Short mmCIF file of C-alpha atoms and ligand atoms in Angstrom, two decimals:
data_model
loop_
_atom_site.label_atom_id
_atom_site.label_comp_id
_atom_site.label_asym_id
_atom_site.label_seq_id
_atom_site.Cartn_x
_atom_site.Cartn_y
_atom_site.Cartn_z
CA UNK A 1 -45.68 -28.38 23.97
CA UNK A 2 -43.37 -30.58 26.00
CA UNK A 3 -39.76 -29.60 25.41
CA UNK A 4 -36.51 -30.76 26.96
CA UNK A 5 -33.34 -28.72 26.65
CA UNK A 6 -30.07 -30.56 27.17
CA UNK A 7 -27.07 -28.41 28.14
CA UNK A 8 -28.05 -25.47 30.33
CA UNK A 9 -25.43 -22.83 29.58
CA UNK A 10 -26.03 -19.38 28.08
CA UNK A 11 -28.01 -20.77 25.16
CA UNK A 12 -29.82 -23.61 26.92
CA UNK A 13 -30.96 -21.58 29.91
CA UNK A 14 -32.09 -18.58 27.87
CA UNK A 15 -33.93 -20.58 25.19
CA UNK A 16 -35.43 -22.98 27.74
CA UNK A 17 -36.79 -20.07 29.79
CA UNK A 18 -38.12 -18.31 26.69
CA UNK A 19 -39.92 -21.48 25.52
CA UNK A 20 -41.45 -21.72 29.02
CA UNK A 21 -42.43 -18.04 28.97
CA UNK A 22 -44.51 -18.78 25.87
CA UNK A 23 -46.50 -21.42 27.72
CA UNK A 24 -44.51 -24.57 26.95
CA UNK A 25 -43.71 -27.19 29.58
CA UNK A 26 -39.90 -27.20 29.67
CA UNK A 27 -37.46 -29.59 31.34
CA UNK A 28 -33.84 -28.39 31.49
CA UNK A 29 -31.18 -31.07 31.81
CA UNK A 30 -27.46 -30.67 32.51
CA UNK A 31 -24.70 -32.97 33.80
CA UNK A 32 -23.47 -30.24 36.14
CA UNK A 33 -25.36 -31.16 39.30
CA UNK A 34 -24.18 -28.12 41.24
CA UNK A 35 -25.55 -25.82 38.54
CA UNK A 36 -28.86 -27.70 38.43
CA UNK A 37 -29.25 -27.66 42.22
CA UNK A 38 -28.65 -23.91 42.29
CA UNK A 39 -31.08 -23.36 39.42
CA UNK A 40 -33.76 -25.31 41.27
CA UNK A 41 -33.38 -22.72 44.04
CA UNK A 42 -33.62 -19.91 41.47
CA UNK A 43 -29.89 -19.06 41.55
CA UNK A 44 -28.75 -18.07 38.04
CA UNK A 45 -25.18 -19.12 37.17
CA UNK A 46 -24.52 -16.30 34.67
CA UNK A 47 -25.21 -12.59 34.42
CA UNK A 48 -27.67 -11.88 31.64
CA UNK A 49 -30.17 -8.99 31.82
CA UNK A 50 -33.81 -10.08 32.55
CA UNK A 51 -32.87 -13.76 32.80
CA UNK A 52 -33.28 -14.07 36.56
CA UNK A 53 -36.90 -12.89 36.64
CA UNK A 54 -37.72 -15.02 33.60
CA UNK A 55 -36.33 -18.18 35.24
CA UNK A 56 -37.90 -17.46 38.63
CA UNK A 57 -41.35 -16.65 37.20
CA UNK A 58 -41.45 -19.76 35.09
CA UNK A 59 -40.28 -22.01 37.93
CA UNK A 60 -43.08 -20.51 40.02
CA UNK A 61 -45.63 -21.07 37.26
CA UNK A 62 -44.52 -24.72 37.06
CA UNK A 63 -43.48 -24.46 33.41
CA UNK A 64 -39.72 -24.71 33.99
CA UNK A 65 -38.05 -27.62 35.74
CA UNK A 66 -34.46 -28.81 36.12
CA UNK A 67 -32.88 -32.24 36.21
CA UNK A 68 -29.60 -34.09 35.83
CA UNK A 69 -31.41 -37.23 34.67
CA UNK A 70 -31.26 -37.72 30.90
CA UNK A 71 -33.99 -40.38 31.00
CA UNK A 72 -36.37 -37.95 32.70
CA UNK A 73 -35.56 -35.31 30.05
CA UNK A 74 -35.98 -37.68 27.09
CA UNK A 75 -39.24 -39.06 28.50
CA UNK A 76 -40.56 -35.52 29.00
CA UNK A 77 -39.95 -33.73 25.71
CA UNK A 78 -41.43 -34.44 22.32
CA UNK A 79 -38.77 -31.98 21.22
CA UNK A 80 -35.25 -32.54 22.57
CA UNK A 81 -33.06 -29.47 22.09
CA UNK A 82 -29.31 -30.09 22.27
CA UNK A 83 -27.55 -26.92 23.48
CA UNK A 84 -24.28 -28.28 24.89
CA UNK A 85 -20.97 -26.53 24.38
CA UNK A 86 -18.86 -27.07 21.25
CA UNK A 87 -15.53 -25.57 22.33
CA UNK A 88 -12.47 -25.23 20.18
CA UNK A 89 -10.33 -28.35 19.89
CA UNK A 90 -6.50 -28.20 19.83
CA UNK A 91 -6.44 -28.16 15.99
CA UNK A 92 -9.00 -25.34 15.69
CA UNK A 93 -11.93 -27.63 14.87
CA UNK A 94 -15.12 -27.74 16.94
CA UNK A 95 -14.80 -30.29 19.73
CA UNK A 96 -17.92 -32.40 19.30
CA UNK A 97 -17.42 -34.76 22.24
CA UNK A 98 -20.31 -33.26 24.24
CA UNK A 99 -22.72 -33.31 21.30
CA UNK A 100 -21.72 -36.88 20.52
CA UNK A 101 -22.07 -37.86 24.19
CA UNK A 102 -25.59 -36.43 24.37
CA UNK A 103 -26.57 -38.19 21.13
CA UNK A 104 -25.52 -41.56 22.58
CA UNK A 105 -27.24 -40.74 25.90
CA UNK A 106 -30.50 -39.91 24.10
CA UNK A 107 -30.35 -43.07 21.98
CA UNK A 108 -29.80 -45.25 25.04
CA UNK A 109 -32.97 -44.09 26.79
CA UNK A 110 -35.37 -43.07 24.01
CA UNK A 111 -38.59 -45.08 24.10
CA UNK A 112 -41.02 -42.92 22.11
CA UNK A 113 -40.93 -40.84 18.93
CA UNK A 114 -38.85 -37.70 19.45
CA UNK A 115 -37.60 -34.75 17.40
CA UNK A 116 -33.95 -34.08 18.18
CA UNK A 117 -33.06 -30.45 17.48
CA UNK A 118 -29.39 -29.46 17.39
CA UNK A 119 -29.08 -25.87 18.59
CA UNK A 120 -25.36 -26.00 19.43
CA UNK A 121 -23.16 -24.45 16.75
CA UNK A 122 -21.86 -27.48 14.86
CA UNK A 123 -19.96 -28.06 11.60
CA UNK A 124 -21.79 -29.20 8.49
CA UNK A 125 -22.52 -32.92 8.76
CA UNK A 126 -22.85 -33.04 12.56
CA UNK A 127 -26.63 -33.57 12.58
CA UNK A 128 -26.01 -36.60 10.38
CA UNK A 129 -23.49 -37.86 12.95
CA UNK A 130 -25.99 -37.26 15.79
CA UNK A 131 -28.60 -39.21 13.87
CA UNK A 132 -26.21 -42.14 13.36
CA UNK A 133 -25.20 -42.18 17.05
CA UNK A 134 -28.83 -42.25 18.24
CA UNK A 135 -29.73 -44.98 15.72
CA UNK A 136 -26.72 -47.03 16.82
CA UNK A 137 -27.88 -47.01 20.47
CA UNK A 138 -31.50 -47.80 19.54
CA UNK A 139 -30.33 -50.75 17.45
CA UNK A 140 -27.99 -51.96 20.21
CA UNK A 141 -30.90 -51.99 22.65
CA UNK A 142 -33.10 -53.79 20.08
CA UNK A 143 -35.87 -51.18 20.45
CA UNK A 144 -38.33 -50.19 17.74
CA UNK A 145 -38.54 -46.43 18.05
CA UNK A 146 -38.33 -43.70 15.42
CA UNK A 147 -37.08 -40.12 15.63
CA UNK A 148 -36.33 -37.12 13.45
CA UNK A 149 -33.42 -34.75 13.45
CA UNK A 150 -33.39 -31.00 12.82
CA UNK A 151 -30.83 -28.21 12.88
CA UNK A 152 -31.85 -24.94 14.55
CA UNK A 153 -28.82 -22.67 15.05
CA UNK A 154 -29.04 -19.98 17.71
CA UNK A 155 -28.29 -16.33 16.95
CA UNK A 156 -28.77 -14.73 20.38
CA UNK A 157 -26.20 -12.20 21.55
CA UNK A 158 -24.92 -12.32 25.12
CA UNK A 159 -25.97 -9.16 26.95
CA UNK A 160 -29.30 -8.98 25.08
CA UNK A 161 -29.90 -12.72 24.91
CA UNK A 162 -33.43 -12.74 26.37
CA UNK A 163 -34.60 -10.03 23.99
CA UNK A 164 -32.95 -11.71 21.02
CA UNK A 165 -34.55 -14.99 21.93
CA UNK A 166 -38.05 -13.60 22.51
CA UNK A 167 -37.90 -11.43 19.38
CA UNK A 168 -35.49 -13.10 16.98
CA UNK A 169 -34.64 -11.35 13.71
CA UNK A 170 -35.15 -14.72 12.04
CA UNK A 171 -35.50 -18.39 12.90
CA UNK A 172 -33.51 -20.85 10.80
CA UNK A 173 -34.37 -24.51 10.72
CA UNK A 174 -32.89 -27.33 8.70
CA UNK A 175 -35.17 -30.34 8.32
CA UNK A 176 -35.49 -33.59 6.43
CA UNK A 177 -39.33 -33.80 6.49
CA UNK A 178 -42.31 -31.48 6.22
CA UNK A 179 -43.87 -32.88 9.42
CA UNK A 180 -40.91 -31.71 11.52
CA UNK A 181 -41.14 -28.30 9.86
CA UNK A 182 -44.80 -28.03 10.90
CA UNK A 183 -44.07 -28.86 14.56
CA UNK A 184 -41.14 -26.45 14.75
CA UNK A 185 -43.19 -23.77 12.99
CA UNK A 186 -45.81 -24.17 15.73
CA UNK A 187 -43.14 -24.01 18.46
CA UNK A 188 -41.74 -20.77 17.06
CA UNK A 189 -45.08 -19.18 16.09
CA UNK A 190 -45.21 -16.95 19.22
CA UNK A 191 -41.65 -15.78 18.54
CA UNK A 192 -42.25 -14.87 14.88
CA UNK A 193 -45.69 -13.24 15.30
CA UNK A 194 -44.26 -9.81 14.54
CA UNK A 195 -43.17 -10.97 11.12
CA UNK A 196 -39.65 -12.27 11.67
CA UNK A 197 -38.91 -14.75 8.88
CA UNK A 198 -39.05 -18.46 9.64
CA UNK A 199 -36.59 -19.82 7.12
CA UNK A 200 -36.69 -23.52 6.31
CA UNK A 201 -33.84 -25.23 4.49
CA UNK A 202 -31.95 -28.50 4.34
CA UNK A 203 -29.95 -29.54 7.40
CA UNK A 204 -26.46 -28.93 5.98
CA UNK A 205 -27.31 -25.40 4.78
CA UNK A 206 -28.76 -24.59 8.19
CA UNK A 207 -25.57 -25.76 9.93
CA UNK A 208 -23.52 -23.67 7.49
CA UNK A 209 -25.68 -20.55 7.93
CA UNK A 210 -24.58 -20.12 11.54
CA UNK A 211 -20.88 -20.23 10.62
CA UNK A 212 -21.40 -17.91 7.65
CA UNK A 213 -23.20 -15.36 9.87
CA UNK A 214 -20.50 -15.30 12.55
CA UNK A 215 -17.71 -15.24 9.97
CA UNK A 216 -19.31 -12.28 8.20
CA UNK A 217 -19.64 -10.34 11.47
CA UNK A 218 -16.07 -11.16 12.48
CA UNK A 219 -14.89 -10.04 9.04
CA UNK A 220 -16.64 -6.67 9.48
CA UNK A 221 -14.89 -6.15 12.81
CA UNK A 222 -11.45 -7.05 11.49
CA UNK A 223 -12.05 -4.92 8.41
CA UNK A 224 -12.90 -1.85 10.50
CA UNK A 225 -9.99 -2.47 12.85
CA UNK A 226 -7.66 -2.44 9.86
CA UNK A 227 -9.33 0.75 8.55
CA UNK A 228 -8.65 2.27 11.99
CA UNK A 229 -5.00 1.23 11.84
CA UNK A 230 -4.67 2.84 8.40
CA UNK A 231 -6.35 6.00 9.76
CA UNK A 232 -3.79 6.00 12.59
CA UNK A 233 -0.96 6.01 10.09
CA UNK A 234 -2.49 8.63 7.80
CA UNK A 235 -3.94 11.02 10.38
CA UNK A 236 -7.60 10.38 9.47
CA UNK A 237 -10.42 9.88 12.01
CA UNK A 238 -11.95 6.40 11.76
CA UNK A 239 -15.10 7.50 13.61
CA UNK A 240 -15.86 9.98 10.83
CA UNK A 241 -15.01 7.37 8.21
CA UNK A 242 -17.36 4.97 10.01
CA UNK A 243 -20.22 7.48 9.83
CA UNK A 244 -19.39 8.17 6.24
CA UNK A 245 -19.53 4.57 5.08
CA UNK A 246 -22.28 3.46 7.50
CA UNK A 247 -24.77 5.79 5.81
CA UNK A 248 -24.46 3.73 2.62
CA UNK A 249 -27.46 1.38 2.75
CA UNK A 250 -25.37 -1.39 1.18
CA UNK A 251 -23.01 -1.18 4.17
CA UNK A 252 -25.24 -0.04 7.06
CA UNK A 253 -24.13 1.48 10.38
CA UNK A 254 -24.03 -1.63 12.61
CA UNK A 255 -20.96 -3.57 13.66
CA UNK A 256 -18.51 -0.99 12.39
CA UNK A 257 -17.00 0.15 15.69
CA UNK A 258 -13.24 -0.35 15.82
CA UNK A 259 -11.70 -1.65 19.04
CA UNK A 260 -9.27 -4.12 20.56
CA UNK A 261 -10.59 -7.09 18.59
CA UNK A 262 -13.41 -9.56 19.03
CA UNK A 263 -13.51 -12.24 21.72
CA UNK A 264 -16.18 -14.27 23.43
CA UNK A 265 -17.37 -17.81 23.17
CA UNK A 266 -18.46 -17.64 19.53
CA UNK A 267 -16.64 -15.56 16.91
CA UNK A 268 -13.06 -16.79 17.47
CA UNK A 269 -13.96 -20.46 17.81
CA UNK A 270 -16.54 -20.43 15.04
CA UNK A 271 -14.28 -18.73 12.49
CA UNK A 272 -11.47 -21.16 13.36
CA UNK A 273 -13.85 -24.12 13.10
CA UNK A 274 -15.08 -23.01 9.67
CA UNK A 275 -11.47 -22.52 8.56
CA UNK A 276 -10.67 -26.08 9.66
CA UNK A 277 -13.73 -27.72 8.09
CA UNK A 278 -13.12 -25.82 4.89
CA UNK A 279 -9.41 -26.74 4.72
CA UNK A 280 -10.28 -30.38 5.46
CA UNK A 281 -12.56 -30.26 2.45
CA UNK A 282 -9.68 -29.02 0.29
CA UNK A 283 -10.47 -25.30 0.16
CA UNK A 284 -8.52 -22.57 1.94
CA UNK A 285 -10.73 -19.57 2.74
CA UNK A 286 -7.95 -16.98 2.83
CA UNK A 287 -10.30 -14.17 3.93
CA UNK A 288 -11.10 -16.00 7.17
CA UNK A 289 -7.42 -16.66 7.77
CA UNK A 290 -6.74 -12.91 7.53
CA UNK A 291 -9.74 -12.09 9.75
CA UNK A 292 -8.25 -14.15 12.58
CA UNK A 293 -4.74 -12.82 12.00
CA UNK A 294 -5.99 -9.22 12.06
CA UNK A 295 -7.95 -9.93 15.23
CA UNK A 296 -4.97 -11.38 17.06
CA UNK A 297 -2.89 -8.41 15.96
CA UNK A 298 -5.40 -5.82 17.18
CA UNK A 299 -5.06 -6.39 20.93
CA UNK A 300 -1.29 -6.57 20.47
CA UNK A 301 -1.07 -3.27 18.60
CA UNK A 302 -3.28 -1.53 21.20
CA UNK A 303 -1.08 -2.82 24.03
CA UNK A 304 2.04 -1.73 22.12
CA UNK A 305 0.56 1.79 21.93
CA UNK A 306 0.28 1.82 25.72
CA UNK A 307 3.86 0.63 26.13
CA UNK A 308 5.21 3.03 23.51
CA UNK A 309 3.71 5.96 25.44
CA UNK A 310 6.08 5.05 28.33
CA UNK A 311 8.98 4.29 25.95
CA UNK A 312 8.54 0.61 26.87
CA UNK A 313 9.65 1.23 30.44
CA UNK A 314 6.77 -0.41 32.30
CA UNK A 315 8.54 -1.20 35.57
CA UNK A 316 6.72 0.32 38.53
CA UNK A 317 3.89 1.73 36.40
CA UNK A 318 0.38 1.30 37.70
CA UNK A 319 -2.63 1.02 35.41
CA UNK A 320 -6.32 1.14 36.12
CA UNK A 321 -8.16 -1.25 33.79
CA UNK A 322 -11.86 -0.59 33.13
CA UNK A 323 -13.74 -3.57 31.77
CA UNK A 324 -12.69 -7.23 31.59
CA UNK A 325 -15.64 -9.07 30.00
CA UNK A 326 -15.34 -9.60 26.24
CA UNK A 327 -18.20 -7.12 25.79
CA UNK A 328 -20.57 -5.11 28.01
CA UNK A 329 -23.63 -6.62 29.74
CA UNK A 330 -22.10 -10.04 30.21
CA UNK A 331 -19.72 -11.65 32.69
CA UNK A 332 -18.29 -13.89 29.97
CA UNK A 333 -14.49 -13.87 29.96
CA UNK A 334 -14.01 -16.44 27.19
CA UNK A 335 -11.31 -15.14 24.80
CA UNK A 336 -11.73 -11.63 26.24
CA UNK A 337 -9.00 -9.29 24.87
CA UNK A 338 -8.54 -7.99 28.44
CA UNK A 339 -6.71 -11.22 29.27
CA UNK A 340 -3.93 -10.53 26.77
CA UNK A 341 -3.76 -6.80 27.57
CA UNK A 342 -3.46 -7.27 31.34
CA UNK A 343 -1.00 -10.19 31.04
CA UNK A 344 1.17 -8.30 28.57
CA UNK A 345 1.36 -5.13 30.70
CA UNK A 346 2.09 -7.04 33.91
CA UNK A 347 4.66 -9.28 32.17
CA UNK A 348 6.70 -6.15 31.62
CA UNK A 349 6.58 -5.16 35.28
CA UNK A 350 3.44 -3.01 35.47
CA UNK A 351 0.66 -3.38 38.05
CA UNK A 352 -2.94 -3.57 36.85
CA UNK A 353 -5.80 -2.60 39.16
CA UNK A 354 -8.85 -3.92 37.39
CA UNK A 355 -12.59 -3.37 37.62
CA UNK A 356 -15.56 -4.75 35.72
CA UNK A 357 -19.21 -4.12 36.72
CA UNK A 358 -20.17 -7.83 36.34
CA UNK A 359 -17.19 -10.00 35.38
CA UNK A 360 -15.07 -9.80 38.55
CA UNK A 361 -16.03 -13.27 39.75
CA UNK A 362 -15.47 -14.95 36.38
CA UNK A 363 -12.18 -13.05 35.84
CA UNK A 364 -10.62 -13.79 39.25
CA UNK A 365 -9.60 -17.40 38.53
CA UNK A 366 -7.95 -16.29 35.28
CA UNK A 367 -5.62 -13.85 37.03
CA UNK A 368 -5.28 -15.66 40.36
CA UNK A 369 -1.65 -16.65 39.74
CA UNK A 370 -0.64 -13.13 38.69
CA UNK A 371 0.55 -11.11 41.73
CA UNK A 372 0.54 -7.93 39.63
CA UNK A 373 -3.24 -7.92 39.19
CA UNK A 374 -5.47 -6.44 41.88
CA UNK A 375 -9.28 -6.37 41.79
CA UNK A 376 -10.83 -3.07 42.84
CA UNK A 377 -14.18 -2.28 44.44
CA UNK A 378 -15.36 0.24 41.87
CA UNK A 379 -14.25 2.16 38.80
CA UNK A 380 -12.88 5.07 40.79
CA UNK A 381 -10.98 3.12 43.43
CA UNK A 382 -8.74 1.48 40.81
CA UNK A 383 -7.71 4.92 39.54
CA UNK A 384 -5.92 5.86 42.76
CA UNK A 385 -2.31 6.73 41.94
CA UNK A 386 -2.58 5.28 38.44
CA UNK A 387 -0.14 6.29 35.71
CA UNK A 388 -2.85 5.63 33.16
CA UNK A 389 -6.36 4.29 32.60
CA UNK A 390 -6.80 1.50 30.06
CA UNK A 391 -10.42 1.19 28.92
CA UNK A 392 -11.04 -2.27 27.48
CA UNK A 393 -14.81 -2.93 27.67
CA UNK A 394 -17.35 -0.21 26.93
CA UNK A 395 -19.77 -0.62 29.85
CA UNK A 396 -22.37 2.16 30.08
CA UNK A 397 -21.07 3.30 33.48
CA UNK A 398 -17.74 4.21 31.82
CA UNK A 399 -19.36 6.44 29.20
CA UNK A 400 -19.86 9.62 31.21
CA UNK A 401 -17.48 9.37 34.16
CA UNK A 402 -16.59 12.21 36.51
CA UNK A 403 -13.41 13.37 34.76
CA UNK A 404 -12.51 15.88 37.47
CA UNK A 405 -12.72 13.19 40.14
CA UNK A 406 -10.63 10.90 37.94
CA UNK A 407 -7.95 13.51 37.48
CA UNK A 408 -7.81 14.05 41.22
CA UNK A 409 -7.27 10.35 41.85
CA UNK A 410 -4.72 9.56 39.16
CA UNK A 411 -1.00 10.16 39.35
CA UNK A 412 -1.03 11.20 35.68
CA UNK A 413 -4.14 12.05 33.63
CA UNK A 414 -3.69 9.62 30.72
CA UNK A 415 -6.41 7.53 29.07
CA UNK A 416 -5.82 4.66 26.64
CA UNK A 417 -9.21 4.02 25.09
CA UNK A 418 -9.57 0.65 23.39
CA UNK A 419 -13.18 1.43 22.39
CA UNK A 420 -13.12 5.08 21.29
CA UNK A 421 -15.64 5.94 24.01
CA UNK A 422 -14.82 9.58 24.46
CA UNK A 423 -14.75 12.74 22.43
CA UNK A 424 -11.06 13.72 22.16
CA UNK A 425 -11.93 17.43 22.46
CA UNK A 426 -13.89 16.89 25.70
CA UNK A 427 -11.08 14.82 27.13
CA UNK A 428 -8.49 17.44 26.20
CA UNK A 429 -10.65 20.12 27.87
CA UNK A 430 -10.51 18.09 31.07
CA UNK A 431 -6.73 18.05 30.83
CA UNK A 432 -6.15 14.41 29.90
CA UNK A 433 -3.74 12.91 27.39
CA UNK A 434 -5.92 10.65 25.25
CA UNK A 435 -4.71 7.74 23.12
CA UNK A 436 -7.42 5.92 21.18
CA UNK A 437 -7.87 3.84 18.02
CA UNK A 438 -7.80 5.26 14.51
CA UNK A 439 -8.09 8.87 15.64
CA UNK A 440 -5.39 11.43 16.26
CA UNK A 441 -4.29 11.34 19.92
CA UNK A 442 -4.59 14.48 22.04
N1 NAD B 501 -22.98 -18.18 24.16
C1 NAD B 501 -23.49 -17.64 23.07
O1 NAD B 501 -23.63 -16.43 22.96
C2 NAD B 501 -23.94 -18.51 21.91
C3 NAD B 501 -24.74 -17.96 20.90
C4 NAD B 501 -25.15 -18.76 19.85
C5 NAD B 501 -24.75 -20.08 19.80
N2 NAD B 501 -23.94 -20.59 20.78
C6 NAD B 501 -23.57 -22.01 20.70
O2 NAD B 501 -24.44 -22.74 21.58
C7 NAD B 501 -23.74 -23.83 22.19
C8 NAD B 501 -23.78 -23.69 23.70
O3 NAD B 501 -23.07 -22.54 24.05
P1 NAD B 501 -23.12 -21.94 25.53
O4 NAD B 501 -22.35 -20.68 25.50
O5 NAD B 501 -24.51 -21.96 26.01
O6 NAD B 501 -22.26 -23.07 26.31
P2 NAD B 501 -21.97 -23.19 27.87
O7 NAD B 501 -20.59 -23.68 27.98
O8 NAD B 501 -22.38 -21.93 28.56
O9 NAD B 501 -23.00 -24.34 28.36
C9 NAD B 501 -22.96 -25.64 27.90
C10 NAD B 501 -23.63 -26.53 28.94
O10 NAD B 501 -23.70 -27.87 28.43
C11 NAD B 501 -23.53 -28.77 29.53
N3 NAD B 501 -23.18 -30.11 29.06
C12 NAD B 501 -22.02 -30.58 28.54
N4 NAD B 501 -22.12 -31.88 28.27
C13 NAD B 501 -23.37 -32.27 28.62
C14 NAD B 501 -24.06 -33.49 28.56
N5 NAD B 501 -23.50 -34.60 28.08
N6 NAD B 501 -25.33 -33.52 28.98
C15 NAD B 501 -25.95 -32.41 29.46
N7 NAD B 501 -25.33 -31.22 29.54
C16 NAD B 501 -24.06 -31.15 29.13
C17 NAD B 501 -22.45 -28.10 30.34
O11 NAD B 501 -22.40 -28.62 31.66
C18 NAD B 501 -22.85 -26.64 30.26
O12 NAD B 501 -23.69 -26.28 31.33
C19 NAD B 501 -22.33 -23.80 21.60
O13 NAD B 501 -22.29 -24.63 20.48
C20 NAD B 501 -22.18 -22.35 21.17
O14 NAD B 501 -21.24 -22.19 20.13
C21 NAD B 501 -23.56 -19.84 21.84
#
């Protein structure tokens, strides 16, 4: 099939490459000419496991091409996948300017029947708006060309995006006609061969499904973070509680880990966008309001724990910070809790020597104006002379570190663990003070 993907970020590049890997002829279009030029040379703009080989192989096989020309993309693909960003606007709503822009661009140049698939996460009613914008441009140009619209939200997770895309747990599409369903069913057939459900619904329900999924996951995280905070107060161990409740099949063990709060490009903006759309419609979803409030509070309460350990006297203290990305296996720094934690510690006079296995380059511009932040070469170098280690992102390389070497490097053997990575007994045996989340400190 001939497919064009418009907007080559995390979602566009991964899905475009996965469509190509399954034998489709894919054209990737983006307005960022620097990104497109680098991609043409096989240089991948983000860190995502397995993505580089996927892109390179498919370029070599001639199934994956890149362009900045919207006309070339619209001429190429029977299916036009919109995967541009929908960032948060100043009032919490989804900023739809890029989606709208692409819709007008497509309408201006469309000469043959096309199926326009909206993969970006967009509020209910956006596909209708895209349809109207395309029709407006076609009418303006006085052309006689028809098209269909479909919603196809993306559920990939950064860090395992290629796997998620090649083997999705489900594919959701929202369509207006059976003929579009048949074409999209054919497109996704190789991805759902192992039995993953292909769920067809109306367009508005499909748009809503994506927000409901992310809001549910965010709610689970905030719920567990609050359970951890209660455990802290009452002297219970949240990790045991987690095992206890996770074994209930109605609850399940996934997504129950407490931490410093969720970040990233999706959960915070999507929950806020759903809150806004819902309020605009006259309904206040108070659960979602609390989910966001609890999330904001979580990174603050963790940082306060660090400060309280030093009786709030942070002047001259030096911290090693392990992990900056909002989660492991990505270099994405969007809404990463590390930003607040590092800024808050340095605001009070502390120095932070930071290290992340993949996110150093994306984090540097965010801290460039802060003279109290230094980027280290590796996880051990930043520990030199540190008063404490603050673990923010649970990268694998932090799981089983050389505790003896760490103790030798640090001024004081203290670990603040924002992800409950370690066994408190093991840490105590190595002679560390250990402050974590929802478990008694040692
Ligand atoms: N990142 C994720 O994990 C994830 C997962 C599921 C869904 N989503 C959703 O998918 C969408 C894309 O997210 P992302 O993280 O890939 O975004 P991104 O910011 O990484 O990439 C978006 C790309 O769109 C391009 N773009 C903007 N306007 C354009 C235009 N007019 N024409 C062509 N290209 C244009 C940008 O240059 C950029 O390269 C968002 O709606 C997001 O909420 C993201």
